[in-house]
Structures are given as C-alpha cells and as structure tokens.
C-alpha cells in the first residue's frame, strides 16, 4: 500500500498499481502477420479508413516500414475503401448524429480523406432531409432553452450557436430560426418535446 498523507487526518490509502515488468517497448506488440489478421477481422466488423489503420499500427508499436505493405494488402483485398468509408460516415453522421455538412466535411478531413472523395460523398446528402432535420433539432432545442434564455435575442443567439456548432450553414440556420421563432409557427405533429 502507498499512503497519501497521514491516516490520522483522513487521507486515503491507495493500492499501488502492479505494472508488468517484462514488456520490451522497443519491440512491436504484434508481428506483421498477426497485425494483418487482427486488422482484417476489425475491418470485416466495421468500416475503417486508412488513418484508423495507421493509428492502430502505431498503437501496436509496429515499425513504420511495415505500415505500407499492411495497408496495401488491406486495400487490395477491399477491407479498406476510402470512398465506401466516406459515404457511410456521411450517412451515419447526417442521419444518426444530426450533423450538418460543414461538421461532416471537417470530420472527414481530420481522418485524412482526399477532398474529391469528400465532395462526392457530400453530394449524396439530401438537402430537403437536412432542412427537415435542422427544423426538428432546433425546435426541440428551443423548447429546452426557452426557460434559460432571458430574452428573445438571447434565445435566438443560443439556438444559432448550437446549430452552427452542429455544422449547419448560416443561411439554413437563419431561415429555419425565422420560421420557428415567428408567432405563426405551428410545429408538425410528429415533433415531440424530446
């Protein structure tokens, strides 16, 4: 046991962590064949991009000269496909997470996906569905924020910031907020509070 402070004064005893003593951090954690098998199984379960693969290889302390043969093999056997990954990422983040175009684009850029693949994947987004989703999200957020905001201006600002953080365009946000905050707005019957 390791004591932090004195027990008299109410300090807690904390158990010391046991650390494995025989790990050689200068050697890779996995062999090339074992890493390839693991990555094939991982990619078969869920979609991955090349930057995810590189991150896994780095975490396993693989040598950098082993990265390219492993990645090349995964791409040749279609375990990794950047276009397929980008399309699924766009669909998932737009439909499930409620993200706008800008945030999705930045997320794909952070993953190292080429700009032409990002543009092609973003073309598959349906603008009408995005507008409906933004209206739904902003209406629900409005119901939550109404009690917190002290004025109509503050409510509009809070909603605007929230939607911009979700990656929606300013013109889209302005249009939807104009409708939602008007006195004549009637929400769709499918819109519920939460």
Coordinates of N, CA and C in Angstrom, one line a residue:
X1 N 0.8 -1.2 0.0 CA 0.0 0.0 0.0 C 0.9 1.2 0.0
X2 N 0.3 2.3 -0.6 CA 1.0 3.6 -0.6 C 0.1 4.5 0.1
X3 N 0.6 5.3 1.0 CA -0.2 6.2 1.8 C 0.0 7.6 1.2
X4 N -1.1 8.3 0.9 CA -1.0 9.7 0.5 C -1.4 10.5 1.7
X5 N -0.5 11.1 2.4 CA -0.8 11.9 3.6 C -0.8 10.9 4.8
X6 N -1.4 11.4 5.8 CA -1.4 10.7 7.1 C -2.9 10.2 7.3
X7 N -3.0 8.9 7.8 CA -4.3 8.4 8.1 C -5.0 9.1 9.2
X8 N -4.3 9.7 10.1 CA -4.9 10.5 11.2 C -5.8 11.6 10.7
X9 N -5.3 12.2 9.6 CA -6.0 13.4 9.1 C -7.1 13.0 8.0
X10 N -7.3 11.7 7.8 CA -8.4 11.3 6.9 C -7.9 11.1 5.5
X11 N -6.7 11.0 5.2 CA -6.2 10.7 3.9 C -6.4 9.3 3.6
X12 N -6.6 9.0 2.3 CA -6.9 7.6 1.9 C -5.7 6.8 1.6
X13 N -5.8 5.5 1.8 CA -4.8 4.6 1.4 C -5.1 4.2 0.0
X14 N -4.1 4.2 -0.9 CA -4.4 3.9 -2.3 C -3.5 2.7 -2.6
X15 N -4.1 1.7 -3.3 CA -3.4 0.5 -3.7 C -2.5 0.8 -4.8
X16 N -1.2 0.3 -4.7 CA -0.3 0.6 -5.8 C -0.6 -0.3 -7.0
X17 N -0.5 0.3 -8.2 CA -0.7 -0.4 -9.4 C 0.4 -1.4 -9.7
X18 N 0.0 -2.6 -10.1 CA 1.0 -3.6 -10.5 C 1.3 -3.3 -12.0
X19 N 2.5 -3.1 -12.3 CA 2.9 -2.9 -13.7 C 3.7 -4.2 -14.2
X20 N 3.4 -4.6 -15.4 CA 4.1 -5.7 -15.9 C 5.6 -5.3 -16.1
X21 N 6.5 -6.2 -15.7 CA 7.9 -5.8 -15.7 C 8.6 -6.3 -16.9
X22 N 8.1 -7.2 -17.6 CA 8.8 -7.9 -18.7 C 8.4 -7.4 -20.1
X23 N 7.8 -6.2 -20.2 CA 7.4 -5.7 -21.6 C 8.6 -5.0 -22.2
X24 N 9.0 -5.3 -23.4 CA 10.0 -4.7 -24.1 C 9.4 -3.7 -25.1
X25 N 9.4 -2.4 -24.7 CA 8.7 -1.4 -25.5 C 9.4 -1.1 -26.8
X26 N 10.6 -1.6 -27.0 CA 11.4 -1.3 -28.2 C 10.9 -2.3 -29.3
X27 N 10.2 -3.3 -29.0 CA 9.8 -4.3 -29.9 C 8.3 -4.1 -30.2
X28 N 7.8 -4.5 -31.5 CA 6.4 -4.4 -31.8 C 5.6 -5.3 -30.9
X29 N 4.4 -4.9 -30.6 CA 3.5 -5.7 -29.8 C 3.0 -6.9 -30.6
X30 N 2.9 -6.8 -31.9 CA 2.4 -7.8 -32.7 C 3.3 -8.0 -33.9
X31 N 3.3 -9.2 -34.4 CA 4.0 -9.5 -35.7 C 3.2 -8.9 -36.8
X32 N 3.8 -8.8 -38.0 CA 3.1 -8.3 -39.2 C 1.9 -9.2 -39.5
X33 N 2.1 -10.5 -39.5 CA 1.0 -11.4 -39.8 C -0.1 -11.3 -38.8
X34 N 0.2 -11.2 -37.6 CA -0.8 -11.1 -36.5 C -1.5 -9.8 -36.6
X35 N -0.8 -8.7 -36.9 CA -1.4 -7.4 -37.1 C -2.4 -7.4 -38.3
X36 N -2.0 -8.0 -39.4 CA -2.8 -8.1 -40.6 C -4.1 -8.9 -40.3
X37 N -4.0 -10.0 -39.6 CA -5.1 -10.8 -39.2 C -6.1 -10.0 -38.4
X38 N -5.6 -9.3 -37.4 CA -6.4 -8.5 -36.5 C -7.1 -7.4 -37.2
X39 N -6.4 -6.7 -38.1 CA -7.0 -5.6 -38.9 C -8.0 -6.1 -39.8
X40 N -7.8 -7.3 -40.4 CA -8.8 -7.9 -41.3 C -10.1 -8.2 -40.6
X41 N -10.0 -8.7 -39.4 CA -11.1 -9.0 -38.6 C -11.8 -7.7 -38.2
X42 N -11.1 -6.7 -37.8 CA -11.6 -5.4 -37.4 C -12.4 -4.8 -38.5
X43 N -11.7 -4.8 -39.7 CA -12.4 -4.1 -40.9 C -13.6 -4.9 -41.4
X44 N -13.6 -6.2 -41.2 CA -14.8 -7.0 -41.6 C -16.0 -6.7 -40.7
X45 N -15.7 -6.3 -39.4 CA -16.8 -6.0 -38.5 C -17.3 -4.6 -38.7
X46 N -16.5 -3.6 -38.9 CA -16.9 -2.2 -39.1 C -16.0 -1.5 -40.0
X47 N -16.5 -0.5 -40.7 CA -15.8 0.2 -41.7 C -14.7 1.1 -41.0
X48 N -13.5 1.0 -41.6 CA -12.3 1.8 -41.2 C -11.7 2.5 -42.4
X49 N -11.0 3.6 -42.0 CA -10.3 4.3 -43.1 C -8.8 4.1 -42.8
X50 N -8.0 4.6 -43.7 CA -6.5 4.3 -43.6 C -5.9 5.0 -42.4
X51 N -6.4 6.2 -42.0 CA -5.9 6.8 -40.8 C -6.2 6.0 -39.6
X52 N -7.3 5.3 -39.5 CA -7.7 4.5 -38.4 C -6.7 3.3 -38.3
X53 N -6.4 2.7 -39.5 CA -5.4 1.6 -39.6 C -4.0 2.1 -39.1
X54 N -3.6 3.2 -39.6 CA -2.3 3.8 -39.1 C -2.2 4.0 -37.6
X55 N -3.3 4.5 -37.1 CA -3.4 4.7 -35.6 C -3.3 3.4 -34.9
X56 N -3.9 2.3 -35.4 CA -3.8 1.0 -34.7 C -2.4 0.5 -34.8
X57 N -1.8 0.6 -36.0 CA -0.4 0.1 -36.1 C 0.5 0.9 -35.2
X58 N 0.3 2.2 -35.1 CA 1.2 3.0 -34.2 C 1.0 2.5 -32.7
X59 N -0.3 2.3 -32.4 CA -0.6 1.9 -31.0 C 0.1 0.5 -30.7
X60 N 0.2 -0.4 -31.7 CA 0.8 -1.7 -31.5 C 2.3 -1.6 -31.7
X61 N 2.9 -0.4 -31.8 CA 4.3 -0.2 -31.9 C 5.0 -0.9 -33.1
X62 N 4.2 -0.9 -34.2 CA 4.8 -1.6 -35.4 C 5.8 -0.6 -36.0
X63 N 6.7 -1.2 -36.8 CA 7.7 -0.4 -37.4 C 7.1 0.4 -38.6
X64 N 7.5 1.6 -38.8 CA 6.8 2.4 -39.9 C 7.0 1.8 -41.3
X65 N 8.1 1.1 -41.5 CA 8.2 0.4 -42.8 C 7.3 -0.7 -43.0
X66 N 6.6 -1.2 -42.0 CA 5.6 -2.3 -42.1 C 4.2 -1.7 -42.4
X67 N 4.0 -0.4 -42.2 CA 2.7 0.2 -42.4 C 2.2 0.0 -43.8
X68 N 3.0 0.4 -44.8 CA 2.6 0.4 -46.2 C 2.2 -1.0 -46.7
X69 N 3.0 -2.0 -46.5 CA 2.6 -3.3 -47.0 C 1.3 -3.8 -46.4
X70 N 1.1 -3.5 -45.1 CA -0.2 -3.9 -44.5 C -1.4 -3.2 -45.1
X71 N -1.2 -1.9 -45.2 CA -2.3 -1.0 -45.7 C -2.6 -1.4 -47.2
X72 N -1.5 -1.6 -48.0 CA -1.7 -2.0 -49.4 C -2.5 -3.3 -49.5
X73 N -2.2 -4.3 -48.7 CA -2.9 -5.6 -48.7 C -4.3 -5.4 -48.3
X74 N -4.6 -4.6 -47.3 CA -6.0 -4.3 -46.9 C -6.8 -3.6 -48.0
X75 N -6.2 -2.7 -48.7 CA -6.9 -2.0 -49.8 C -7.1 -3.0 -51.0
X76 N -6.1 -3.8 -51.3 CA -6.2 -4.7 -52.4 C -7.3 -5.7 -52.2
X77 N -7.4 -6.2 -51.0 CA -8.5 -7.2 -50.7 C -9.8 -6.5 -50.3
X78 N -9.9 -5.2 -50.4 CA -11.1 -4.4 -50.2 C -11.6 -4.4 -48.8
X79 N -10.7 -4.6 -47.8 CA -11.1 -4.5 -46.4 C -11.2 -3.0 -46.1
X80 N -10.4 -2.2 -46.7 CA -10.4 -0.8 -46.5 C -10.7 -0.1 -47.9
X81 N -11.7 0.8 -47.9 CA -12.0 1.5 -49.1 C -12.5 2.9 -48.6
X82 N -11.7 3.9 -49.0 CA -11.9 5.3 -48.5 C -13.2 5.8 -49.0
X83 N -13.6 5.5 -50.2 CA -14.9 6.0 -50.8 C -16.1 5.4 -50.0
X84 N -16.0 4.1 -49.8 CA -17.1 3.5 -49.0 C -17.2 4.0 -47.6
X85 N -16.0 4.2 -47.0 CA -15.9 4.8 -45.7 C -16.6 6.2 -45.6
X86 N -16.2 7.0 -46.6 CA -16.7 8.4 -46.6 C -18.3 8.4 -46.8
X87 N -18.8 7.6 -47.7 CA -20.2 7.5 -47.9 C -21.0 7.1 -46.6
X88 N -20.4 6.1 -45.9 CA -21.1 5.6 -44.7 C -20.9 6.6 -43.6
X89 N -19.8 7.3 -43.5 CA -19.6 8.3 -42.5 C -20.6 9.5 -42.6
X90 N -20.8 9.9 -43.9 CA -21.7 11.0 -44.2 C -23.1 10.5 -43.8
X91 N -23.5 9.4 -44.2 CA -24.9 8.9 -43.9 C -25.1 8.7 -42.4
X92 N -24.1 8.2 -41.7 CA -24.2 8.0 -40.3 C -24.3 9.3 -39.5
X93 N -23.4 10.2 -39.8 CA -23.3 11.5 -39.1 C -24.5 12.4 -39.4
X94 N -25.0 12.3 -40.6 CA -26.1 13.2 -41.0 C -27.4 12.6 -40.4
X95 N -27.7 11.3 -40.5 CA -28.9 10.8 -40.1 C -29.0 10.4 -38.6
X96 N -28.0 9.9 -38.0 CA -28.0 9.5 -36.6 C -27.5 10.6 -35.7
X97 N -26.5 11.3 -36.0 CA -25.9 12.3 -35.1 C -26.5 13.7 -35.3
X98 N -27.1 13.9 -36.5 CA -27.7 15.2 -36.7 C -26.7 16.3 -37.1
X99 N -25.6 15.9 -37.7 CA -24.6 16.8 -38.1 C -24.9 17.5 -39.4
X100 N -24.4 18.7 -39.6 CA -24.6 19.4 -40.8 C -23.4 19.1 -41.7
X101 N -23.5 19.7 -43.0 CA -22.5 19.4 -44.0 C -21.1 19.8 -43.5
X102 N -21.0 21.0 -42.9 CA -19.6 21.5 -42.6 C -18.9 20.7 -41.6
X103 N -19.6 20.2 -40.5 CA -19.0 19.4 -39.5 C -18.6 18.0 -40.0
X104 N -19.4 17.5 -40.9 CA -19.1 16.2 -41.5 C -17.8 16.4 -42.4
X105 N -17.8 17.4 -43.2 CA -16.6 17.7 -44.0 C -15.4 17.8 -43.2
X106 N -15.4 18.6 -42.1 CA -14.2 18.7 -41.2 C -13.8 17.4 -40.6
X107 N -14.8 16.6 -40.2 CA -14.5 15.3 -39.7 C -13.8 14.4 -40.6
X108 N -14.2 14.4 -41.9 CA -13.6 13.6 -42.9 C -12.2 14.1 -43.2
X109 N -12.0 15.4 -43.2 CA -10.7 16.0 -43.5 C -9.7 15.6 -42.3
X110 N -10.2 15.6 -41.1 CA -9.4 15.2 -40.0 C -9.0 13.7 -40.1
X111 N -9.8 12.9 -40.8 CA -9.4 11.5 -41.0 C -8.5 11.3 -42.1
X112 N -8.2 12.4 -42.9 CA -7.2 12.3 -44.0 C -7.8 11.8 -45.3
X113 N -9.1 11.9 -45.4 CA -9.8 11.5 -46.7 C -9.6 12.6 -47.7
X114 N -9.2 12.2 -49.0 CA -9.0 13.2 -50.0 C -10.2 14.1 -50.3
X115 N -10.0 15.3 -50.8 CA -11.0 16.3 -51.0 C -12.1 15.8 -52.0
X116 N -11.6 15.2 -53.1 CA -12.5 14.7 -54.1 C -13.5 13.6 -53.6
X117 N -13.0 12.8 -52.8 CA -13.9 11.7 -52.2 C -14.9 12.4 -51.2
X118 N -14.4 13.4 -50.5 CA -15.3 14.1 -49.5 C -16.4 14.8 -50.3
X119 N -16.1 15.4 -51.4 CA -17.1 16.2 -52.2 C -18.1 15.2 -52.8
X120 N -17.6 14.0 -53.3 CA -18.5 13.1 -53.9 C -19.5 12.5 -52.8
X121 N -19.0 12.2 -51.6 CA -19.8 11.7 -50.5 C -20.8 12.7 -50.0
X122 N -20.4 14.0 -50.0 CA -21.3 15.0 -49.5 C -22.5 15.3 -50.5
X123 N -22.2 15.0 -51.8 CA -23.2 15.1 -52.9 C -24.4 14.2 -52.6
X124 N -24.2 13.1 -51.9 CA -25.3 12.2 -51.6 C -26.2 12.6 -50.5
X125 N -25.9 13.7 -49.8 CA -26.8 14.2 -48.8 C -28.0 14.8 -49.4
X126 N -29.2 14.6 -48.8 CA -30.4 15.2 -49.4 C -30.7 16.5 -48.7
X127 N -30.7 17.6 -49.4 CA -30.9 18.9 -48.8 C -32.2 19.1 -48.1
X128 N -33.3 18.5 -48.7 CA -34.6 18.6 -48.0 C -34.6 17.9 -46.7
X129 N -34.0 16.7 -46.7 CA -34.0 15.9 -45.4 C -33.1 16.7 -44.4
X130 N -32.1 17.3 -44.8 CA -31.2 18.1 -43.9 C -32.0 19.3 -43.3
X131 N -32.8 20.0 -44.1 CA -33.6 21.1 -43.7 C -34.7 20.6 -42.7
X132 N -35.3 19.5 -42.9 CA -36.3 19.0 -42.0 C -35.7 18.6 -40.7
X133 N -34.5 18.0 -40.8 CA -33.8 17.5 -39.6 C -33.4 18.8 -38.7
X134 N -32.9 19.8 -39.4 CA -32.5 21.0 -38.7 C -33.7 21.6 -38.0
X135 N -34.8 21.6 -38.7 CA -36.0 22.2 -38.1 C -36.4 21.4 -36.8
X136 N -36.4 20.1 -36.9 CA -36.7 19.3 -35.8 C -35.8 19.5 -34.6
X137 N -34.5 19.5 -34.9 CA -33.5 19.7 -33.9 C -33.6 21.0 -33.2
X138 N -33.8 22.1 -34.0 CA -33.9 23.4 -33.5 C -35.2 23.6 -32.7
X139 N -36.2 23.0 -33.1 CA -37.5 23.1 -32.4 C -37.4 22.5 -31.0
X140 N -36.8 21.3 -31.0 CA -36.6 20.6 -29.7 C -35.6 21.4 -28.8
X141 N -34.6 21.9 -29.4 CA -33.6 22.7 -28.6 C -34.3 24.0 -28.1
X142 N -35.2 24.6 -28.9 CA -35.9 25.8 -28.5 C -36.7 25.5 -27.2
X143 N -37.4 24.4 -27.2 CA -38.2 24.1 -26.1 C -37.4 23.9 -24.8
X144 N -36.2 23.4 -25.0 CA -35.2 23.3 -23.8 C -34.7 24.6 -23.4
X145 N -34.4 25.5 -24.3 CA -33.7 26.7 -24.0 C -34.6 27.8 -23.6
X146 N -35.9 27.7 -23.8 CA -36.8 28.8 -23.5 C -36.7 29.3 -22.1
X147 N -36.6 28.3 -21.2 CA -36.6 28.7 -19.7 C -35.3 29.3 -19.3
X148 N -34.2 29.0 -20.0 CA -32.9 29.5 -19.7 C -32.6 30.9 -20.2
X149 N -33.2 31.2 -21.4 CA -32.9 32.5 -22.1 C -33.7 33.6 -21.4
X150 N -33.0 34.8 -21.2 CA -33.7 35.9 -20.6 C -34.5 36.8 -21.6
X151 N -34.1 36.7 -22.9 CA -34.8 37.5 -23.9 C -34.9 36.7 -25.2
X152 N -35.7 37.2 -26.1 CA -35.8 36.6 -27.4 C -34.5 36.6 -28.1
X153 N -33.7 37.7 -28.0 CA -32.4 37.9 -28.6 C -31.5 36.8 -28.1
X154 N -31.5 36.6 -26.8 CA -30.6 35.6 -26.2 C -31.0 34.2 -26.7
X155 N -32.3 33.9 -26.8 CA -32.7 32.6 -27.3 C -32.3 32.4 -28.7
X156 N -32.5 33.4 -29.5 CA -32.0 33.2 -30.9 C -30.5 33.0 -31.0
X157 N -29.8 33.7 -30.2 CA -28.3 33.6 -30.2 C -27.9 32.2 -29.8
X158 N -28.5 31.7 -28.7 CA -28.2 30.4 -28.2 C -28.5 29.3 -29.3
X159 N -29.7 29.4 -29.9 CA -30.0 28.4 -30.9 C -29.1 28.5 -32.1
X160 N -28.8 29.7 -32.5 CA -27.9 29.9 -33.6 C -26.5 29.3 -33.4
X161 N -26.0 29.6 -32.2 CA -24.6 29.0 -31.9 C -24.7 27.5 -31.8
X162 N -25.8 26.9 -31.3 CA -25.9 25.5 -31.1 C -25.9 24.8 -32.5
X163 N -26.7 25.4 -33.4 CA -26.9 24.8 -34.8 C -25.6 25.0 -35.6
X164 N -24.9 26.1 -35.4 CA -23.6 26.3 -36.1 C -22.6 25.3 -35.6
X165 N -22.6 25.0 -34.3 CA -21.7 24.0 -33.7 C -22.0 22.6 -34.3
X166 N -23.2 22.4 -34.7 CA -23.6 21.1 -35.4 C -23.1 21.1 -36.8
X167 N -22.7 22.2 -37.4 CA -22.1 22.2 -38.7 C -23.1 22.6 -39.8
X168 N -24.2 23.3 -39.5 CA -25.1 23.7 -40.5 C -24.7 25.1 -41.0
X169 N -25.1 25.4 -42.2 CA -24.8 26.7 -42.8 C -25.6 27.8 -42.2
X170 N -25.0 29.0 -42.2 CA -25.6 30.1 -41.5 C -27.0 30.5 -42.2
X171 N -27.0 30.4 -43.5 CA -28.2 30.8 -44.2 C -29.4 29.8 -43.9
X172 N -29.0 28.5 -43.8 CA -30.0 27.5 -43.4 C -30.5 27.7 -42.0
X173 N -29.6 28.0 -41.1 CA -30.0 28.3 -39.7 C -30.9 29.5 -39.6
X174 N -30.5 30.6 -40.4 CA -31.3 31.8 -40.3 C -32.7 31.6 -40.8
X175 N -32.9 30.8 -41.9 CA -34.2 30.5 -42.5 C -35.1 29.8 -41.5
X176 N -34.5 28.7 -40.9 CA -35.2 27.8 -40.0 C -35.6 28.6 -38.7
X177 N -34.6 29.3 -38.2 CA -34.9 30.1 -37.0 C -36.0 31.2 -37.2
X178 N -36.0 31.8 -38.4 CA -37.0 32.7 -38.7 C -38.4 32.1 -38.7
X179 N -38.5 30.9 -39.2 CA -39.8 30.2 -39.1 C -40.2 29.8 -37.7
X180 N -39.2 29.2 -37.0 CA -39.5 28.6 -35.7 C -39.8 29.7 -34.6
X181 N -39.1 30.8 -34.7 CA -39.3 31.9 -33.7 C -40.5 32.8 -34.1
X182 N -41.1 32.6 -35.2 CA -42.2 33.5 -35.6 C -43.5 33.1 -34.7
X183 N -44.3 34.1 -34.6 CA -45.6 33.9 -33.8 C -46.5 32.9 -34.5
X184 N -46.4 32.8 -35.8 CA -47.4 32.0 -36.5 C -46.9 30.5 -36.7
X185 N -45.8 30.1 -36.1 CA -45.2 28.8 -36.4 C -46.1 27.7 -35.7
X186 N -46.5 26.8 -36.5 CA -47.2 25.6 -36.0 C -46.3 24.4 -36.2
X187 N -45.8 23.8 -35.1 CA -44.9 22.6 -35.3 C -45.7 21.4 -35.8
X188 N -45.0 20.6 -36.6 CA -45.6 19.4 -37.1 C -46.0 18.5 -36.0
X189 N -47.0 17.7 -36.2 CA -47.5 16.8 -35.1 C -46.5 15.7 -34.7
X190 N -45.5 15.4 -35.6 CA -44.5 14.4 -35.4 C -43.4 15.0 -34.4
X191 N -43.3 16.3 -34.3 CA -42.3 16.9 -33.4 C -42.8 16.7 -31.9
X192 N -42.0 16.0 -31.2 CA -42.2 15.9 -29.8 C -41.2 16.7 -29.0
X193 N -41.4 16.8 -27.7 CA -40.5 17.6 -26.9 C -39.1 17.0 -26.9
X194 N -39.0 15.7 -26.7 CA -37.6 15.1 -26.6 C -37.5 13.9 -27.6

